Structure formats: C-alpha cells, structure tokens
Amino acid sequence: MGSVGLIYGLLVALIWGAQPVVASFGYRASLDIFDLTVLRFAVSGLLMLPFFIKAGARNAAGTGWPRALVLLLLAGPLYNMVLVGGLHWAPASHSSLIYPAFTPLFTSLLAKLMLDKRDGIPMLGLGLLLAGVIIVKAGSILQAPSTAYTEAWRGDLLFMLAALMWSFYTVLMRRWNTNPLAVVSVVQVGGLLYVPVYFYFAGTSLFQLDAGAIAVQAVYQGLLVSVVSVLLFNLAVKQLGAKASMFTALMPIVGVSLAIAVLGETLTLSLLLGAVLISGGLFLSLKPVGK
C-alpha cells in the first residue's frame, strides 16, 4: 500500500512541477493568460459540476456562499491569471522555485496570525528557502542584460503574490473547517462564471489559434492540474498520511529540470543551487514536528 501512495505522490509532484512549463508552451502558441484561464476553468468547472450540484448548489456544497466567494477570489480565475501571468516576464524555472518557496513561508505566517498555530517553519528550513530565493534572484539580475527576461522581477513578484493568495486560501479552509473536495468543486464550478465574461470581450478568436495547443492546455490545466492531481494528492494522504506533503519538495527539481530540457532554458549555477536549497527548505518545512 505504501508503494501505491508513493506513486500517487510522485505523479502529483510531476503534474504540479510541470505546470509552469506547460503554460509557457501555451504562451509560445500565442495563447495569453485570459485564454489559458478560460481553458482551465471551462474544463474543470464542467467536470466538477455534477458533484457540486449533488453536494448542494444552494449552500455552495456546504461551504456557504459568503465563504465560497472569498475562496473563489483567492483560488479561482484571478489566482490563475496572477500565477500564469508571471510567465510573461519571468522564465518557468523562476515560477518553479519562487512559488513553492514562498507558499509555506506565507502559510506559516498566516497560520500564526489567524489560527494561533505555533508549529511554524524551523529556522533552518526558513533559512534554506530564503537563501535559495536570494541566490536565484541574484543570478537573474546578473544575467538579465544577456537574456530575454530583462524584467523578470515583475514575474517574480506575481509568483510571490500567487503564493500569498494560495496561502490565504489554505489557511481560511482550515479556519473554517471546510470539506476539501467541496471547496475544490466550489472553486472550479465558480470559475465557470468567467467563461461568458471571457467570450463577451474576446469573442471566438481563441478558436482561430492552434487546436493542438488548445487541447493540451485544456487537458493539462483543466483536467490534470485542477482535478486529477487533487484526487491523487488526497489518495496519497490516505495512503501515507501527512508525509504525503513531502512530495511538494520535488516540485522545484521537476520544474527546473523540465524548463531546461523542454523549454531550452539555461542551467546556471544559481538555478541549480537555488533548486537544491529550496527543495531542502521545503522538506524541512513540511516535515512533521518531532520526526
């Protein structure tokens, strides 16, 4: 049973780690953040709609509409635009490092403020995360004049903002003691509200772009990231318990490796060292207390 849980966890790390790389391919196919967002939520929203209706649309699947709207704002289409939008300025490797590094930092801080949690990030883990980010940014600044990413700092700030939004979302779910699957359905189905708004302003220009690129983004972002990975992570938690969270420490390694191998981004010493430090910091940050 443990080996099955291991496979689930590795698949989750692969899906989440590859997300910036796949989104970057969308950019290269002339898709923008609005296109990528509508493809994600049109697919995931329709897939989760039956569960949402069965769980009770009147009270937002048991979450309550006031709280559901807050969670939708933090983890819905706006969040996706912020996260994917950063790739307009910064390379996918930056997203693979900065977002995973700041998510536990922000979550730990918000948990202390909003949940009165005192089991924060160990100082060594905190130091490794910050050191990794600083090294990545220092390398980016030094190399900016010779690369296409001269304004990478804009994208990096958006990755940090996305991490903050996700951290608020995570802490509020714990504070409100919500049902994880119900919240997933609320966010994905709520994202369907963006679809008519998108087509009102953009028309049908999306369908004039490469059909293969559209299909890849719809399947990957709408099915694998939004639905399948969540299910796999829940199964991993069921098999392995809390230590399933450790697999997120693999995201920086997966993301940077794919960005270099698939997108052709340059492997630099700062990226390599940053990925190792951030992965180590994540491992320590997610390690259960007393283990």
mmCIF file with all atom_site columns, N, CA and C in Angstrom, residues 85-139:
data_model
loop_
_atom_site.group_PDB
_atom_site.id
_atom_site.type_symbol
_atom_site.label_atom_id
_atom_site.label_alt_id
_atom_site.label_comp_id
_atom_site.label_asym_id
_atom_site.label_entity_id
_atom_site.label_seq_id
_atom_site.pdbx_PDB_ins_code
_atom_site.Cartn_x
_atom_site.Cartn_y
_atom_site.Cartn_z
_atom_site.occupancy
_atom_site.B_iso_or_equiv
_atom_site.pdbx_formal_charge
_atom_site.auth_seq_id
_atom_site.auth_comp_id
_atom_site.auth_asym_id
_atom_site.auth_atom_id
_atom_site.pdbx_PDB_model_num
ATOM 1   N N  . GLY A 1 85  ? 0.347  34.626 -15.301 1.00 0.00 ? 85  GLY A N  1
ATOM 2   C CA . GLY A 1 85  ? 0.768  35.911 -15.847 1.00 0.00 ? 85  GLY A CA 1
ATOM 3   C C  . GLY A 1 85  ? 2.224  36.226 -15.584 1.00 0.00 ? 85  GLY A C  1
ATOM 4   N N  . GLY A 1 86  ? 2.763  35.696 -14.493 1.00 0.00 ? 86  GLY A N  1
ATOM 5   C CA . GLY A 1 86  ? 4.169  35.933 -14.189 1.00 0.00 ? 86  GLY A CA 1
ATOM 6   C C  . GLY A 1 86  ? 5.100  35.387 -15.253 1.00 0.00 ? 86  GLY A C  1
ATOM 7   N N  . LEU A 1 87  ? 4.630  34.380 -15.999 1.00 0.00 ? 87  LEU A N  1
ATOM 8   C CA . LEU A 1 87  ? 5.457  33.775 -17.034 1.00 0.00 ? 87  LEU A CA 1
ATOM 9   C C  . LEU A 1 87  ? 5.643  34.680 -18.246 1.00 0.00 ? 87  LEU A C  1
ATOM 10  N N  . HIS A 1 88  ? 4.875  35.761 -18.305 1.00 0.00 ? 88  HIS A N  1
ATOM 11  C CA . HIS A 1 88  ? 5.049  36.733 -19.382 1.00 0.00 ? 88  HIS A CA 1
ATOM 12  C C  . HIS A 1 88  ? 6.386  37.452 -19.252 1.00 0.00 ? 88  HIS A C  1
ATOM 13  N N  . TRP A 1 89  ? 6.868  37.601 -18.020 1.00 0.00 ? 89  TRP A N  1
ATOM 14  C CA . TRP A 1 89  ? 8.111  38.330 -17.769 1.00 0.00 ? 89  TRP A CA 1
ATOM 15  C C  . TRP A 1 89  ? 9.258  37.436 -17.298 1.00 0.00 ? 89  TRP A C  1
ATOM 16  N N  . ALA A 1 90  ? 8.929  36.393 -16.569 1.00 0.00 ? 90  ALA A N  1
ATOM 17  C CA . ALA A 1 90  ? 9.968  35.559 -15.949 1.00 0.00 ? 90  ALA A CA 1
ATOM 18  C C  . ALA A 1 90  ? 9.940  34.148 -16.522 1.00 0.00 ? 90  ALA A C  1
ATOM 19  N N  . PRO A 1 91  ? 11.080 33.460 -16.521 1.00 0.00 ? 91  PRO A N  1
ATOM 20  C CA . PRO A 1 91  ? 11.130 32.090 -17.038 1.00 0.00 ? 91  PRO A CA 1
ATOM 21  C C  . PRO A 1 91  ? 10.384 31.109 -16.140 1.00 0.00 ? 91  PRO A C  1
ATOM 22  N N  . ALA A 1 92  ? 10.031 29.973 -16.725 1.00 0.00 ? 92  ALA A N  1
ATOM 23  C CA . ALA A 1 92  ? 9.296  28.943 -15.984 1.00 0.00 ? 92  ALA A CA 1
ATOM 24  C C  . ALA A 1 92  ? 10.085 28.441 -14.782 1.00 0.00 ? 92  ALA A C  1
ATOM 25  N N  . SER A 1 93  ? 11.410 28.432 -14.893 1.00 0.00 ? 93  SER A N  1
ATOM 26  C CA . SER A 1 93  ? 12.233 27.961 -13.782 1.00 0.00 ? 93  SER A CA 1
ATOM 27  C C  . SER A 1 93  ? 12.056 28.837 -12.548 1.00 0.00 ? 93  SER A C  1
ATOM 28  N N  . HIS A 1 94  ? 11.830 30.142 -12.740 1.00 0.00 ? 94  HIS A N  1
ATOM 29  C CA . HIS A 1 94  ? 11.605 31.033 -11.604 1.00 0.00 ? 94  HIS A CA 1
ATOM 30  C C  . HIS A 1 94  ? 10.295 30.685 -10.897 1.00 0.00 ? 94  HIS A C  1
ATOM 31  N N  . SER A 1 95  ? 9.260  30.421 -11.699 1.00 0.00 ? 95  SER A N  1
ATOM 32  C CA . SER A 1 95  ? 7.975  30.026 -11.112 1.00 0.00 ? 95  SER A CA 1
ATOM 33  C C  . SER A 1 95  ? 8.123  28.737 -10.319 1.00 0.00 ? 95  SER A C  1
ATOM 34  N N  . SER A 1 96  ? 8.906  27.804 -10.853 1.00 0.00 ? 96  SER A N  1
ATOM 35  C CA . SER A 1 96  ? 9.098  26.503 -10.205 1.00 0.00 ? 96  SER A CA 1
ATOM 36  C C  . SER A 1 96  ? 9.845  26.620 -8.883  1.00 0.00 ? 96  SER A C  1
ATOM 37  N N  . LEU A 1 97  ? 10.555 27.723 -8.677  1.00 0.00 ? 97  LEU A N  1
ATOM 38  C CA . LEU A 1 97  ? 11.324 27.901 -7.451  1.00 0.00 ? 97  LEU A CA 1
ATOM 39  C C  . LEU A 1 97  ? 10.671 28.887 -6.489  1.00 0.00 ? 97  LEU A C  1
ATOM 40  N N  . ILE A 1 98  ? 10.262 30.036 -6.994  1.00 0.00 ? 98  ILE A N  1
ATOM 41  C CA . ILE A 1 98  ? 9.775  31.107 -6.116  1.00 0.00 ? 98  ILE A CA 1
ATOM 42  C C  . ILE A 1 98  ? 8.410  30.784 -5.525  1.00 0.00 ? 98  ILE A C  1
ATOM 43  N N  . TYR A 1 99  ? 7.498  30.294 -6.338  1.00 0.00 ? 99  TYR A N  1
ATOM 44  C CA . TYR A 1 99  ? 6.157  29.984 -5.826  1.00 0.00 ? 99  TYR A CA 1
ATOM 45  C C  . TYR A 1 99  ? 6.187  28.915 -4.732  1.00 0.00 ? 99  TYR A C  1
ATOM 46  N N  . PRO A 1 100 ? 6.847  27.765 -4.948  1.00 0.00 ? 100 PRO A N  1
ATOM 47  C CA . PRO A 1 100 ? 6.900  26.769 -3.870  1.00 0.00 ? 100 PRO A CA 1
ATOM 48  C C  . PRO A 1 100 ? 7.649  27.249 -2.633  1.00 0.00 ? 100 PRO A C  1
ATOM 49  N N  . ALA A 1 101 ? 8.615  28.161 -2.804  1.00 0.00 ? 101 ALA A N  1
ATOM 50  C CA . ALA A 1 101 ? 9.382  28.639 -1.654  1.00 0.00 ? 101 ALA A CA 1
ATOM 51  C C  . ALA A 1 101 ? 8.554  29.549 -0.767  1.00 0.00 ? 101 ALA A C  1
ATOM 52  N N  . PHE A 1 102 ? 7.786  30.451 -1.383  1.00 0.00 ? 102 PHE A N  1
ATOM 53  C CA . PHE A 1 102 ? 7.043  31.429 -0.592  1.00 0.00 ? 102 PHE A CA 1
ATOM 54  C C  . PHE A 1 102 ? 5.710  30.906 -0.065  1.00 0.00 ? 102 PHE A C  1
ATOM 55  N N  . THR A 1 103 ? 5.174  29.863 -0.678  1.00 0.00 ? 103 THR A N  1
ATOM 56  C CA . THR A 1 103 ? 3.892  29.340 -0.193  1.00 0.00 ? 103 THR A CA 1
ATOM 57  C C  . THR A 1 103 ? 3.966  28.861 1.261   1.00 0.00 ? 103 THR A C  1
ATOM 58  N N  . PRO A 1 104 ? 4.938  28.029 1.652   1.00 0.00 ? 104 PRO A N  1
ATOM 59  C CA . PRO A 1 104 ? 4.995  27.635 3.072   1.00 0.00 ? 104 PRO A CA 1
ATOM 60  C C  . PRO A 1 104 ? 5.359  28.793 3.995   1.00 0.00 ? 104 PRO A C  1
ATOM 61  N N  . LEU A 1 105 ? 6.158  29.746 3.493   1.00 0.00 ? 105 LEU A N  1
ATOM 62  C CA . LEU A 1 105 ? 6.506  30.907 4.322   1.00 0.00 ? 105 LEU A CA 1
ATOM 63  C C  . LEU A 1 105 ? 5.258  31.708 4.659   1.00 0.00 ? 105 LEU A C  1
ATOM 64  N N  . PHE A 1 106 ? 4.490  32.051 3.641   1.00 0.00 ? 106 PHE A N  1
ATOM 65  C CA . PHE A 1 106 ? 3.273  32.828 3.860   1.00 0.00 ? 106 PHE A CA 1
ATOM 66  C C  . PHE A 1 106 ? 2.247  32.036 4.669   1.00 0.00 ? 106 PHE A C  1
ATOM 67  N N  . THR A 1 107 ? 2.125  30.737 4.367   1.00 0.00 ? 107 THR A N  1
ATOM 68  C CA . THR A 1 107 ? 1.145  29.911 5.076   1.00 0.00 ? 107 THR A CA 1
ATOM 69  C C  . THR A 1 107 ? 1.479  29.829 6.561   1.00 0.00 ? 107 THR A C  1
ATOM 70  N N  . SER A 1 108 ? 2.753  29.664 6.873   1.00 0.00 ? 108 SER A N  1
ATOM 71  C CA . SER A 1 108 ? 3.172  29.592 8.271   1.00 0.00 ? 108 SER A CA 1
ATOM 72  C C  . SER A 1 108 ? 2.871  30.895 8.999   1.00 0.00 ? 108 SER A C  1
ATOM 73  N N  . LEU A 1 109 ? 3.172  32.016 8.356   1.00 0.00 ? 109 LEU A N  1
ATOM 74  C CA . LEU A 1 109 ? 2.923  33.316 8.973   1.00 0.00 ? 109 LEU A CA 1
ATOM 75  C C  . LEU A 1 109 ? 1.436  33.556 9.185   1.00 0.00 ? 109 LEU A C  1
ATOM 76  N N  . LEU A 1 110 ? 0.633  33.270 8.167   1.00 0.00 ? 110 LEU A N  1
ATOM 77  C CA . LEU A 1 110 ? -0.808 33.482 8.272   1.00 0.00 ? 110 LEU A CA 1
ATOM 78  C C  . LEU A 1 110 ? -1.439 32.535 9.291   1.00 0.00 ? 110 LEU A C  1
ATOM 79  N N  . ALA A 1 111 ? -0.913 31.311 9.374   1.00 0.00 ? 111 ALA A N  1
ATOM 80  C CA . ALA A 1 111 ? -1.443 30.358 10.352  1.00 0.00 ? 111 ALA A CA 1
ATOM 81  C C  . ALA A 1 111 ? -1.213 30.856 11.776  1.00 0.00 ? 111 ALA A C  1
ATOM 82  N N  . LYS A 1 112 ? -0.066 31.469 12.018  1.00 0.00 ? 112 LYS A N  1
ATOM 83  C CA . LYS A 1 112 ? 0.206  32.028 13.341  1.00 0.00 ? 112 LYS A CA 1
ATOM 84  C C  . LYS A 1 112 ? -0.734 33.175 13.662  1.00 0.00 ? 112 LYS A C  1
ATOM 85  N N  . LEU A 1 113 ? -1.031 33.989 12.641  1.00 0.00 ? 113 LEU A N  1
ATOM 86  C CA . LEU A 1 113 ? -1.875 35.162 12.854  1.00 0.00 ? 113 LEU A CA 1
ATOM 87  C C  . LEU A 1 113 ? -3.357 34.810 12.936  1.00 0.00 ? 113 LEU A C  1
ATOM 88  N N  . MET A 1 114 ? -3.781 33.831 12.140  1.00 0.00 ? 114 MET A N  1
ATOM 89  C CA . MET A 1 114 ? -5.211 33.552 12.002  1.00 0.00 ? 114 MET A CA 1
ATOM 90  C C  . MET A 1 114 ? -5.661 32.269 12.688  1.00 0.00 ? 114 MET A C  1
ATOM 91  N N  . LEU A 1 115 ? -4.718 31.355 12.943  1.00 0.00 ? 115 LEU A N  1
ATOM 92  C CA . LEU A 1 115 ? -5.088 30.072 13.537  1.00 0.00 ? 115 LEU A CA 1
ATOM 93  C C  . LEU A 1 115 ? -4.441 29.849 14.890  1.00 0.00 ? 115 LEU A C  1
ATOM 94  N N  . ASP A 1 116 ? -3.586 30.773 15.304  1.00 0.00 ? 116 ASP A N  1
ATOM 95  C CA . ASP A 1 116 ? -2.841 30.646 16.548  1.00 0.00 ? 116 ASP A CA 1
ATOM 96  C C  . ASP A 1 116 ? -2.009 29.372 16.563  1.00 0.00 ? 116 ASP A C  1
ATOM 97  N N  . LYS A 1 117 ? -1.418 29.074 15.391  1.00 0.00 ? 117 LYS A N  1
ATOM 98  C CA . LYS A 1 117 ? -0.561 27.902 15.283  1.00 0.00 ? 117 LYS A CA 1
ATOM 99  C C  . LYS A 1 117 ? 0.868  28.288 15.639  1.00 0.00 ? 117 LYS A C  1
ATOM 100 N N  . ARG A 1 118 ? 1.507  27.492 16.456  1.00 0.00 ? 118 ARG A N  1
ATOM 101 C CA . ARG A 1 118 ? 2.866  27.806 16.901  1.00 0.00 ? 118 ARG A CA 1
ATOM 102 C C  . ARG A 1 118 ? 3.911  26.858 16.315  1.00 0.00 ? 118 ARG A C  1
ATOM 103 N N  . ASP A 1 119 ? 3.450  25.878 15.521  1.00 0.00 ? 119 ASP A N  1
ATOM 104 C CA . ASP A 1 119 ? 4.402  24.934 14.915  1.00 0.00 ? 119 ASP A CA 1
ATOM 105 C C  . ASP A 1 119 ? 4.803  25.462 13.534  1.00 0.00 ? 119 ASP A C  1
ATOM 106 N N  . GLY A 1 120 ? 5.542  26.553 13.547  1.00 0.00 ? 120 GLY A N  1
ATOM 107 C CA . GLY A 1 120 ? 5.932  27.193 12.300  1.00 0.00 ? 120 GLY A CA 1
ATOM 108 C C  . GLY A 1 120 ? 7.095  26.492 11.623  1.00 0.00 ? 120 GLY A C  1
ATOM 109 N N  . ILE A 1 121 ? 7.663  27.172 10.632  1.00 0.00 ? 121 ILE A N  1
ATOM 110 C CA . ILE A 1 121 ? 8.770  26.614 9.874   1.00 0.00 ? 121 ILE A CA 1
ATOM 111 C C  . ILE A 1 121 ? 10.034 26.643 10.725  1.00 0.00 ? 121 ILE A C  1
ATOM 112 N N  . PRO A 1 122 ? 10.777 25.541 10.789  1.00 0.00 ? 122 PRO A N  1
ATOM 113 C CA . PRO A 1 122 ? 12.061 25.544 11.513  1.00 0.00 ? 122 PRO A CA 1
ATOM 114 C C  . PRO A 1 122 ? 12.985 26.602 10.934  1.00 0.00 ? 122 PRO A C  1
ATOM 115 N N  . MET A 1 123 ? 13.827 27.168 11.779  1.00 0.00 ? 123 MET A N  1
ATOM 116 C CA . MET A 1 123 ? 14.702 28.247 11.332  1.00 0.00 ? 123 MET A CA 1
ATOM 117 C C  . MET A 1 123 ? 15.615 27.789 10.196  1.00 0.00 ? 123 MET A C  1
ATOM 118 N N  . LEU A 1 124 ? 16.082 26.540 10.257  1.00 0.00 ? 124 LEU A N  1
ATOM 119 C CA . LEU A 1 124 ? 16.941 26.048 9.190   1.00 0.00 ? 124 LEU A CA 1
ATOM 120 C C  . LEU A 1 124 ? 16.178 25.974 7.874   1.00 0.00 ? 124 LEU A C  1
ATOM 121 N N  . GLY A 1 125 ? 14.948 25.484 7.928   1.00 0.00 ? 125 GLY A N  1
ATOM 122 C CA . GLY A 1 125 ? 14.126 25.426 6.726   1.00 0.00 ? 125 GLY A CA 1
ATOM 123 C C  . GLY A 1 125 ? 13.855 26.804 6.169   1.00 0.00 ? 125 GLY A C  1
ATOM 124 N N  . LEU A 1 126 ? 13.540 27.747 7.066   1.00 0.00 ? 126 LEU A N  1
ATOM 125 C CA . LEU A 1 126 ? 13.306 29.133 6.653   1.00 0.00 ? 126 LEU A CA 1
ATOM 126 C C  . LEU A 1 126 ? 14.550 29.714 5.994   1.00 0.00 ? 126 LEU A C  1
ATOM 127 N N  . GLY A 1 127 ? 15.707 29.461 6.599   1.00 0.00 ? 127 GLY A N  1
ATOM 128 C CA . GLY A 1 127 ? 16.958 29.982 6.059   1.00 0.00 ? 127 GLY A CA 1
ATOM 129 C C  . GLY A 1 127 ? 17.266 29.417 4.681   1.00 0.00 ? 127 GLY A C  1
ATOM 130 N N  . LEU A 1 128 ? 17.009 28.117 4.488   1.00 0.00 ? 128 LEU A N  1
ATOM 131 C CA . LEU A 1 128 ? 17.269 27.497 3.192   1.00 0.00 ? 128 LEU A CA 1
ATOM 132 C C  . LEU A 1 128 ? 16.343 28.059 2.116   1.00 0.00 ? 128 LEU A C  1
ATOM 133 N N  . LEU A 1 129 ? 15.066 28.245 2.457   1.00 0.00 ? 129 LEU A N  1
ATOM 134 C CA . LEU A 1 129 ? 14.118 28.794 1.489   1.00 0.00 ? 129 LEU A CA 1
ATOM 135 C C  . LEU A 1 129 ? 14.523 30.202 1.054   1.00 0.00 ? 129 LEU A C  1
ATOM 136 N N  . LEU A 1 130 ? 14.817 31.053 2.019   1.00 0.00 ? 130 LEU A N  1
ATOM 137 C CA . LEU A 1 130 ? 15.194 32.430 1.705   1.00 0.00 ? 130 LEU A CA 1
ATOM 138 C C  . LEU A 1 130 ? 16.525 32.485 0.952   1.00 0.00 ? 130 LEU A C  1
ATOM 139 N N  . ALA A 1 131 ? 17.476 31.666 1.376   1.00 0.00 ? 131 ALA A N  1
ATOM 140 C CA . ALA A 1 131 ? 18.772 31.645 0.697   1.00 0.00 ? 131 ALA A CA 1
ATOM 141 C C  . ALA A 1 131 ? 18.615 31.201 -0.755  1.00 0.00 ? 131 ALA A C  1
ATOM 142 N N  . GLY A 1 132 ? 17.757 30.198 -0.982  1.00 0.00 ? 132 GLY A N  1
ATOM 143 C CA . GLY A 1 132 ? 17.528 29.727 -2.341  1.00 0.00 ? 132 GLY A CA 1
ATOM 144 C C  . GLY A 1 132 ? 16.939 30.793 -3.232  1.00 0.00 ? 132 GLY A C  1
ATOM 145 N N  . VAL A 1 133 ? 15.945 31.522 -2.717  1.00 0.00 ? 133 VAL A N  1
ATOM 146 C CA . VAL A 1 133 ? 15.310 32.587 -3.498  1.00 0.00 ? 133 VAL A CA 1
ATOM 147 C C  . VAL A 1 133 ? 16.302 33.710 -3.784  1.00 0.00 ? 133 VAL A C  1
ATOM 148 N N  . ILE A 1 134 ? 17.067 34.092 -2.774  1.00 0.00 ? 134 ILE A N  1
ATOM 149 C CA . ILE A 1 134 ? 18.055 35.176 -2.948  1.00 0.00 ? 134 ILE A CA 1
ATOM 150 C C  . ILE A 1 134 ? 19.085 34.805 -4.007  1.00 0.00 ? 134 ILE A C  1
ATOM 151 N N  . ILE A 1 135 ? 19.546 33.570 -3.980  1.00 0.00 ? 135 ILE A N  1
ATOM 152 C CA . ILE A 1 135 ? 20.542 33.132 -4.961  1.00 0.00 ? 135 ILE A CA 1
ATOM 153 C C  . ILE A 1 135 ? 19.960 33.141 -6.375  1.00 0.00 ? 135 ILE A C  1
ATOM 154 N N  . VAL A 1 136 ? 18.718 32.670 -6.510  1.00 0.00 ? 136 VAL A N  1
ATOM 155 C CA . VAL A 1 136 ? 18.070 32.673 -7.823  1.00 0.00 ? 136 VAL A CA 1
ATOM 156 C C  . VAL A 1 136 ? 17.917 34.093 -8.344  1.00 0.00 ? 136 VAL A C  1
ATOM 157 N N  . LYS A 1 137 ? 17.487 35.001 -7.469  1.00 0.00 ? 137 LYS A N  1
ATOM 158 C CA . LYS A 1 137 ? 17.277 36.391 -7.888  1.00 0.00 ? 137 LYS A CA 1
ATOM 159 C C  . LYS A 1 137 ? 18.600 37.067 -8.204  1.00 0.00 ? 137 LYS A C  1
ATOM 160 N N  . ALA A 1 138 ? 19.622 36.801 -7.416  1.00 0.00 ? 138 ALA A N  1
ATOM 161 C CA . ALA A 1 138 ? 20.930 37.399 -7.677  1.00 0.00 ? 138 ALA A CA 1
ATOM 162 C C  . ALA A 1 138 ? 21.457 36.947 -9.035  1.00 0.00 ? 138 ALA A C  1
ATOM 163 N N  . GLY A 1 139 ? 21.309 35.663 -9.316  1.00 0.00 ? 139 GLY A N  1
ATOM 164 C CA . GLY A 1 139 ? 21.742 35.159 -10.607 1.00 0.00 ? 139 GLY A CA 1
ATOM 165 C C  . GLY A 1 139 ? 20.947 35.761 -11.747 1.00 0.00 ? 139 GLY A C  1
#
